[in-house]
Amino acid sequence: ATDQRGNIGYSNILRINLNDTMTVDFSSIDPVNIAFGDTTSINLDSFANDPRGDSIEEWLYDPPFSACFEINPYVITDGNVQITHIGDSTCEETFEFTAVGSNNRMISDELKIIVN
């Protein structure tokens, strides 16, 4: 190893710092606009990143029930979700989607759904 002054030294210790924090970012599609009575499909996995390369085991969402929207499937294991407007008027709601990775590592982001 060479220090800033150009001196060469030796060490048996090597330290490597890695950022292995999972991330989820819906900002590129937020808000999602749905037509009255319509359905939209989203692959949640495409908005998540795990530097470890571990798979996402499941997606959770909150609130779990809505008078305005239906989320299918109820248990999201492959990232693919369909959001359907089921209300009788225009509305909007913010859902928090949480990616659950291997070893129960979790990360969340919010996504606003709007019916026009």
Coordinates of N, CA, C and O in Angstrom, one line a residue:
A1 N 0.9 -1.2 0.0 CA 0.0 0.0 0.0 C 0.9 1.2 0.0 O 1.9 1.3 0.6
T2 N 0.5 2.2 -0.7 CA 1.2 3.5 -0.8 C 0.4 4.6 -0.1 O -0.8 4.8 -0.5
D3 N 1.0 5.4 0.8 CA 0.3 6.4 1.4 C 0.4 7.7 0.6 O 1.0 7.7 -0.5
Q4 N -0.2 8.8 1.1 CA -0.3 10.0 0.3 C 1.1 10.6 0.0 O 1.3 11.3 -1.0
R5 N 2.0 10.3 0.8 CA 3.4 10.9 0.6 C 4.3 10.0 -0.2 O 5.4 10.2 -0.5
G6 N 3.7 8.8 -0.7 CA 4.4 7.9 -1.5 C 5.2 6.8 -0.8 O 5.9 6.1 -1.4
N7 N 5.0 6.8 0.6 CA 5.7 5.7 1.3 C 5.0 4.4 1.2 O 3.8 4.4 1.2
I8 N 5.7 3.4 1.0 CA 5.2 2.0 0.8 C 5.2 1.3 2.2 O 6.2 1.3 2.9
G9 N 4.0 0.7 2.5 CA 3.9 -0.1 3.7 C 3.2 -1.4 3.5 O 2.6 -1.6 2.4
Y10 N 3.2 -2.2 4.4 CA 2.6 -3.5 4.3 C 1.6 -3.8 5.4 O 1.9 -3.3 6.5
S11 N 0.5 -4.5 5.2 CA -0.4 -4.8 6.2 C -1.1 -6.1 5.9 O -1.2 -6.5 4.7
N12 N -1.4 -6.8 6.9 CA -2.2 -8.1 6.8 C -3.7 -7.9 6.9 O -4.4 -8.8 6.9
I13 N -4.1 -6.6 7.1 CA -5.5 -6.3 7.2 C -6.0 -5.7 6.0 O -5.4 -4.7 5.5
L14 N -7.1 -6.2 5.4 CA -7.7 -5.6 4.3 C -9.2 -5.4 4.7 O -9.9 -6.3 5.0
R15 N -9.6 -4.2 4.5 CA -11.0 -3.8 4.9 C -11.7 -3.4 3.6 O -11.3 -2.5 2.9
I16 N -12.9 -4.0 3.4 CA -13.7 -3.7 2.3 C -15.1 -3.4 2.8 O -15.7 -4.2 3.5
N17 N -15.6 -2.2 2.5 CA -16.9 -1.8 2.9 C -17.8 -1.9 1.7 O -17.5 -1.3 0.7
L18 N -19.0 -2.5 1.9 CA -19.9 -2.7 0.8 C -21.3 -2.1 1.3 O -21.6 -2.3 2.5
N19 N -22.0 -1.5 0.5 CA -23.3 -1.0 0.8 C -24.3 -2.1 0.2 O -24.4 -2.2 -1.0
D20 N -24.8 -2.9 1.1 CA -25.7 -4.0 0.7 C -27.2 -3.7 1.1 O -27.9 -4.6 1.3
T21 N -27.5 -2.4 1.1 CA -28.9 -2.1 1.5 C -29.8 -2.2 0.3 O -29.6 -1.7 -0.8
M22 N -30.9 -3.0 0.6 CA -32.0 -3.1 -0.4 C -32.6 -1.7 -0.6 O -32.7 -0.9 0.3
T23 N -33.1 -1.5 -1.8 CA -33.8 -0.2 -2.1 C -35.1 -0.5 -2.9 O -35.1 -1.5 -3.7
V24 N -36.1 0.3 -2.8 CA -37.3 0.3 -3.6 C -37.6 1.8 -3.9 O -37.6 2.6 -3.0
D25 N -37.9 2.0 -5.2 CA -38.1 3.4 -5.6 C -39.2 3.4 -6.7 O -38.9 3.0 -7.8
F26 N -40.4 3.9 -6.3 CA -41.5 4.0 -7.3 C -41.6 5.4 -7.9 O -42.6 5.7 -8.6
S27 N -40.6 6.3 -7.7 CA -40.8 7.7 -8.2 C -41.0 7.8 -9.7 O -41.6 8.7 -10.1
S28 N -40.5 6.8 -10.4 CA -40.6 6.9 -11.9 C -42.1 6.7 -12.4 O -42.4 7.0 -13.5
I29 N -42.9 6.1 -11.5 CA -44.3 5.8 -11.9 C -45.3 6.5 -11.0 O -46.5 6.3 -11.2
D30 N -44.9 7.2 -10.0 CA -45.8 7.8 -8.9 C -46.2 9.1 -9.3 O -45.3 10.0 -9.6
P31 N -47.5 9.4 -9.4 CA -48.6 8.6 -9.1 C -49.0 7.7 -10.3 O -48.7 8.1 -11.5
V32 N -49.7 6.6 -10.0 CA -50.3 5.7 -11.0 C -51.7 6.2 -11.3 O -52.5 6.3 -10.4
N33 N -52.0 6.5 -12.5 CA -53.4 6.9 -12.9 C -54.1 5.7 -13.5 O -53.6 5.1 -14.4
I34 N -55.3 5.5 -13.0 CA -56.2 4.4 -13.5 C -57.5 5.0 -13.9 O -58.0 5.9 -13.2
A35 N -58.0 4.6 -15.1 CA -59.3 5.1 -15.5 C -60.4 4.5 -14.6 O -60.2 3.4 -14.0
F36 N -61.5 5.1 -14.6 CA -62.7 4.7 -13.8 C -63.0 3.2 -14.1 O -63.3 2.9 -15.3
G37 N -63.0 2.4 -13.1 CA -63.4 1.0 -13.3 C -62.3 0.1 -14.0 O -62.6 -1.0 -14.4
D38 N -61.2 0.6 -14.2 CA -60.1 -0.1 -15.0 C -59.1 -0.8 -14.1 O -59.2 -0.7 -12.9
T39 N -58.2 -1.6 -14.7 CA -57.2 -2.3 -14.0 C -55.8 -2.0 -14.6 O -55.7 -1.8 -15.8
T40 N -54.8 -1.9 -13.8 CA -53.5 -1.7 -14.3 C -52.6 -2.8 -13.7 O -52.8 -3.3 -12.6
S41 N -51.6 -3.2 -14.4 CA -50.6 -4.2 -13.9 C -49.3 -3.6 -13.7 O -48.8 -2.8 -14.5
I42 N -48.6 -4.0 -12.6 CA -47.3 -3.5 -12.3 C -46.4 -4.6 -11.8 O -46.9 -5.5 -11.1
N43 N -45.2 -4.7 -12.3 CA -44.2 -5.6 -11.8 C -43.4 -4.9 -10.7 O -42.4 -4.2 -11.0
L44 N -43.7 -5.1 -9.4 CA -43.0 -4.5 -8.3 C -41.5 -4.8 -8.3 O -40.7 -3.9 -7.9
D45 N -41.2 -6.0 -8.7 CA -39.8 -6.4 -8.6 C -38.9 -5.5 -9.4 O -37.7 -5.3 -9.1
S46 N -39.4 -4.9 -10.5 CA -38.6 -4.0 -11.4 C -38.2 -2.7 -10.7 O -37.4 -2.0 -11.2
F47 N -38.8 -2.4 -9.6 CA -38.5 -1.2 -8.8 C -37.7 -1.4 -7.6 O -37.4 -0.5 -6.8
A48 N -37.3 -2.7 -7.4 CA -36.5 -3.0 -6.2 C -35.1 -3.4 -6.6 O -34.9 -3.9 -7.7
N49 N -34.1 -3.2 -5.7 CA -32.7 -3.6 -6.0 C -32.1 -4.1 -4.7 O -32.3 -3.5 -3.7
D50 N -31.5 -5.3 -4.8 CA -30.8 -5.8 -3.7 C -29.3 -6.1 -4.2 O -29.1 -7.0 -5.0
P51 N -28.4 -5.3 -3.7 CA -27.0 -5.5 -4.1 C -26.4 -6.9 -3.8 O -25.5 -7.3 -4.5
R52 N -27.0 -7.6 -2.9 CA -26.6 -8.9 -2.6 C -27.0 -9.9 -3.7 O -26.5 -11.0 -3.8
G53 N -28.0 -9.5 -4.5 CA -28.5 -10.4 -5.5 C -29.5 -11.4 -5.0 O -29.9 -12.3 -5.7
D54 N -29.9 -11.3 -3.7 CA -30.9 -12.2 -3.2 C -32.3 -11.9 -3.8 O -32.6 -10.8 -4.2
S55 N -33.1 -12.9 -3.8 CA -34.4 -12.8 -4.4 C -35.4 -12.1 -3.4 O -35.2 -12.2 -2.2
I56 N -36.4 -11.5 -4.0 CA -37.5 -11.0 -3.1 C -38.5 -12.1 -3.0 O -39.0 -12.7 -3.9
E57 N -38.8 -12.4 -1.7 CA -39.7 -13.6 -1.4 C -41.1 -13.2 -1.5 O -42.0 -14.0 -1.8
E58 N -41.5 -11.9 -1.1 CA -42.9 -11.5 -1.0 C -43.0 -10.0 -1.0 O -42.0 -9.4 -0.6
W59 N -44.1 -9.5 -1.4 CA -44.4 -8.1 -1.3 C -45.6 -8.0 -0.3 O -46.6 -8.7 -0.5
L60 N -45.5 -7.1 0.6 CA -46.6 -6.8 1.5 C -47.1 -5.4 1.1 O -46.4 -4.6 0.6
Y61 N -48.4 -5.1 1.5 CA -48.9 -3.8 1.2 C -49.8 -3.3 2.3 O -50.5 -4.1 3.0
D62 N -49.9 -2.0 2.5 CA -50.7 -1.4 3.6 C -51.3 -0.1 3.0 O -50.5 0.7 2.4
P63 N -52.6 0.1 3.1 CA -53.5 -0.7 3.8 C -53.8 -2.0 3.1 O -53.8 -2.1 1.9
P64 N -54.2 -3.0 3.9 CA -54.5 -4.3 3.3 C -55.8 -4.4 2.5 O -56.1 -5.2 1.7
F65 N -56.8 -3.4 2.9 CA -58.1 -3.4 2.3 C -58.4 -2.0 1.9 O -57.9 -1.0 2.6
S66 N -59.2 -1.8 0.9 CA -59.5 -0.5 0.4 C -60.9 -0.5 -0.2 O -61.4 -1.5 -0.8
A67 N -61.7 0.6 0.0 CA -63.0 0.7 -0.5 C -62.9 1.2 -2.0 O -63.9 1.1 -2.7
C68 N -61.7 1.6 -2.4 CA -61.6 2.1 -3.8 C -60.8 1.2 -4.7 O -61.1 1.2 -5.9
F69 N -59.9 0.4 -4.2 CA -59.0 -0.4 -5.0 C -59.0 -1.9 -4.5 O -59.1 -2.1 -3.3
E70 N -58.8 -2.8 -5.5 CA -58.6 -4.2 -5.1 C -57.2 -4.6 -5.7 O -56.9 -4.3 -6.8
I71 N -56.4 -5.2 -4.9 CA -55.1 -5.7 -5.2 C -55.1 -7.2 -5.4 O -55.5 -7.9 -4.4
N72 N -54.6 -7.7 -6.5 CA -54.6 -9.1 -6.8 C -53.2 -9.4 -7.3 O -52.6 -8.7 -8.1
P73 N -52.6 -10.5 -6.9 CA -53.1 -11.5 -5.9 C -53.0 -10.9 -4.5 O -52.2 -9.9 -4.3
Y74 N -53.7 -11.4 -3.5 CA -53.6 -11.0 -2.2 C -52.2 -11.2 -1.6 O -51.7 -10.3 -0.9
V75 N -51.6 -12.3 -1.9 CA -50.2 -12.6 -1.5 C -49.4 -12.5 -2.8 O -49.5 -13.3 -3.7
I76 N -48.5 -11.5 -2.8 CA -47.7 -11.2 -4.0 C -46.3 -11.9 -3.8 O -45.5 -11.4 -3.0
T77 N -46.1 -12.9 -4.6 CA -44.8 -13.7 -4.4 C -43.9 -13.5 -5.6 O -42.7 -13.8 -5.6
D78 N -44.4 -13.1 -6.8 CA -43.6 -12.9 -8.0 C -43.4 -11.5 -8.4 O -42.8 -11.2 -9.5
G79 N -43.9 -10.5 -7.6 CA -43.8 -9.1 -8.0 C -44.9 -8.6 -8.9 O -45.1 -7.4 -9.0
N80 N -45.6 -9.5 -9.5 CA -46.7 -9.0 -10.4 C -48.0 -8.8 -9.7 O -48.4 -9.7 -8.9
V81 N -48.5 -7.6 -9.8 CA -49.7 -7.2 -9.1 C -50.7 -6.5 -10.1 O -50.2 -5.8 -11.0
Q82 N -52.0 -6.7 -9.9 CA -53.0 -6.0 -10.6 C -53.8 -5.1 -9.6 O -54.2 -5.6 -8.6
I83 N -53.9 -3.9 -10.0 CA -54.7 -2.9 -9.2 C -55.9 -2.5 -9.9 O -55.8 -2.0 -11.0
T84 N -57.1 -2.8 -9.3 CA -58.4 -2.5 -10.0 C -59.2 -1.5 -9.2 O -59.3 -1.6 -8.0
H85 N -59.7 -0.5 -10.0 CA -60.6 0.4 -9.3 C -62.0 -0.2 -9.1 O -62.6 -0.7 -10.0
I86 N -62.4 -0.3 -7.9 CA -63.7 -1.0 -7.5 C -64.7 -0.1 -6.9 O -65.8 -0.4 -6.6
G87 N -64.3 1.2 -6.7 CA -65.2 2.2 -6.1 C -66.3 2.7 -7.1 O -66.3 2.3 -8.3
D88 N -67.2 3.5 -6.6 CA -68.3 4.0 -7.4 C -68.1 5.5 -7.7 O -68.9 6.2 -8.2
S89 N -66.9 6.0 -7.4 CA -66.5 7.4 -7.7 C -65.0 7.5 -7.9 O -64.3 6.5 -7.6
T90 N -64.6 8.6 -8.3 CA -63.1 8.9 -8.4 C -62.5 8.9 -7.0 O -63.2 9.3 -6.1
C91 N -61.3 8.5 -6.9 CA -60.7 8.5 -5.6 C -59.2 8.4 -5.8 O -58.7 8.3 -6.9
E92 N -58.5 8.5 -4.6 CA -57.0 8.3 -4.6 C -56.6 7.7 -3.3 O -57.3 8.0 -2.3
E93 N -55.6 6.9 -3.3 CA -55.1 6.3 -2.1 C -53.6 6.0 -2.2 O -53.1 5.7 -3.3
T94 N -52.9 6.1 -1.1 CA -51.5 5.8 -1.1 C -51.3 4.5 -0.4 O -51.7 4.3 0.7
F95 N -50.6 3.6 -1.1 CA -50.2 2.3 -0.6 C -48.7 2.2 -0.3 O -47.9 2.8 -1.0
E96 N -48.4 1.6 0.8 CA -47.0 1.3 1.1 C -46.7 -0.1 0.8 O -47.3 -1.0 1.3
F97 N -45.8 -0.3 -0.2 CA -45.4 -1.7 -0.6 C -44.1 -2.0 0.0 O -43.2 -1.2 -0.1
T98 N -44.0 -3.2 0.6 CA -42.8 -3.6 1.3 C -42.2 -4.8 0.6 O -42.9 -5.8 0.6
A99 N -41.0 -4.8 0.2 CA -40.3 -5.9 -0.4 C -39.7 -6.7 0.8 O -38.9 -6.1 1.6
V100 N -40.0 -8.0 0.8 CA -39.4 -8.9 1.9 C -38.4 -9.8 1.1 O -38.8 -10.6 0.3
G101 N -37.1 -9.6 1.4 CA -36.1 -10.4 0.8 C -35.6 -11.6 1.6 O -36.2 -11.8 2.7
S102 N -34.6 -12.2 1.2 CA -34.1 -13.4 1.9 C -33.6 -12.9 3.3 O -33.2 -11.7 3.4
N103 N -33.7 -13.8 4.2 CA -33.3 -13.5 5.6 C -34.1 -12.3 6.2 O -33.6 -11.6 7.1
N104 N -35.4 -12.2 5.7 CA -36.3 -11.2 6.2 C -35.8 -9.7 6.1 O -36.2 -8.9 6.9
R105 N -34.9 -9.5 5.2 CA -34.5 -8.1 4.9 C -35.7 -7.4 4.3 O -36.3 -8.0 3.4
M106 N -36.0 -6.2 4.7 CA -37.2 -5.5 4.2 C -36.9 -4.0 3.8 O -36.1 -3.4 4.4
I107 N -37.6 -3.5 2.8 CA -37.5 -2.1 2.4 C -38.9 -1.7 1.8 O -39.6 -2.5 1.2
S108 N -39.3 -0.5 2.0 CA -40.6 0.0 1.6 C -40.5 1.3 0.8 O -39.6 2.0 1.0
D109 N -41.6 1.5 0.1 CA -41.8 2.8 -0.6 C -43.3 3.0 -0.8 O -44.1 2.0 -0.8
E110 N -43.7 4.2 -0.9 CA -45.1 4.5 -1.1 C -45.5 4.8 -2.6 O -44.6 5.3 -3.3
L111 N -46.7 4.4 -2.9 CA -47.1 4.5 -4.3 C -48.6 5.1 -4.3 O -49.5 4.4 -3.7
K112 N -48.8 6.2 -4.8 CA -50.1 6.8 -4.9 C -50.9 6.3 -6.1 O -50.3 6.3 -7.2
I113 N -52.1 5.9 -5.9 CA -53.0 5.4 -7.0 C -54.1 6.4 -7.2 O -54.8 6.7 -6.2
I114 N -54.4 6.9 -8.4 CA -55.4 7.9 -8.6 C -56.3 7.5 -9.7 O -55.9 7.0 -10.7
V115 N -57.6 7.6 -9.4 CA -58.7 7.3 -10.4 C -59.1 8.6 -11.0 O -59.5 9.5 -10.3
N116 N -59.0 8.7 -12.4 CA -59.5 10.0 -13.0 C -60.9 9.8 -13.6 O -61.2 8.9 -14.1

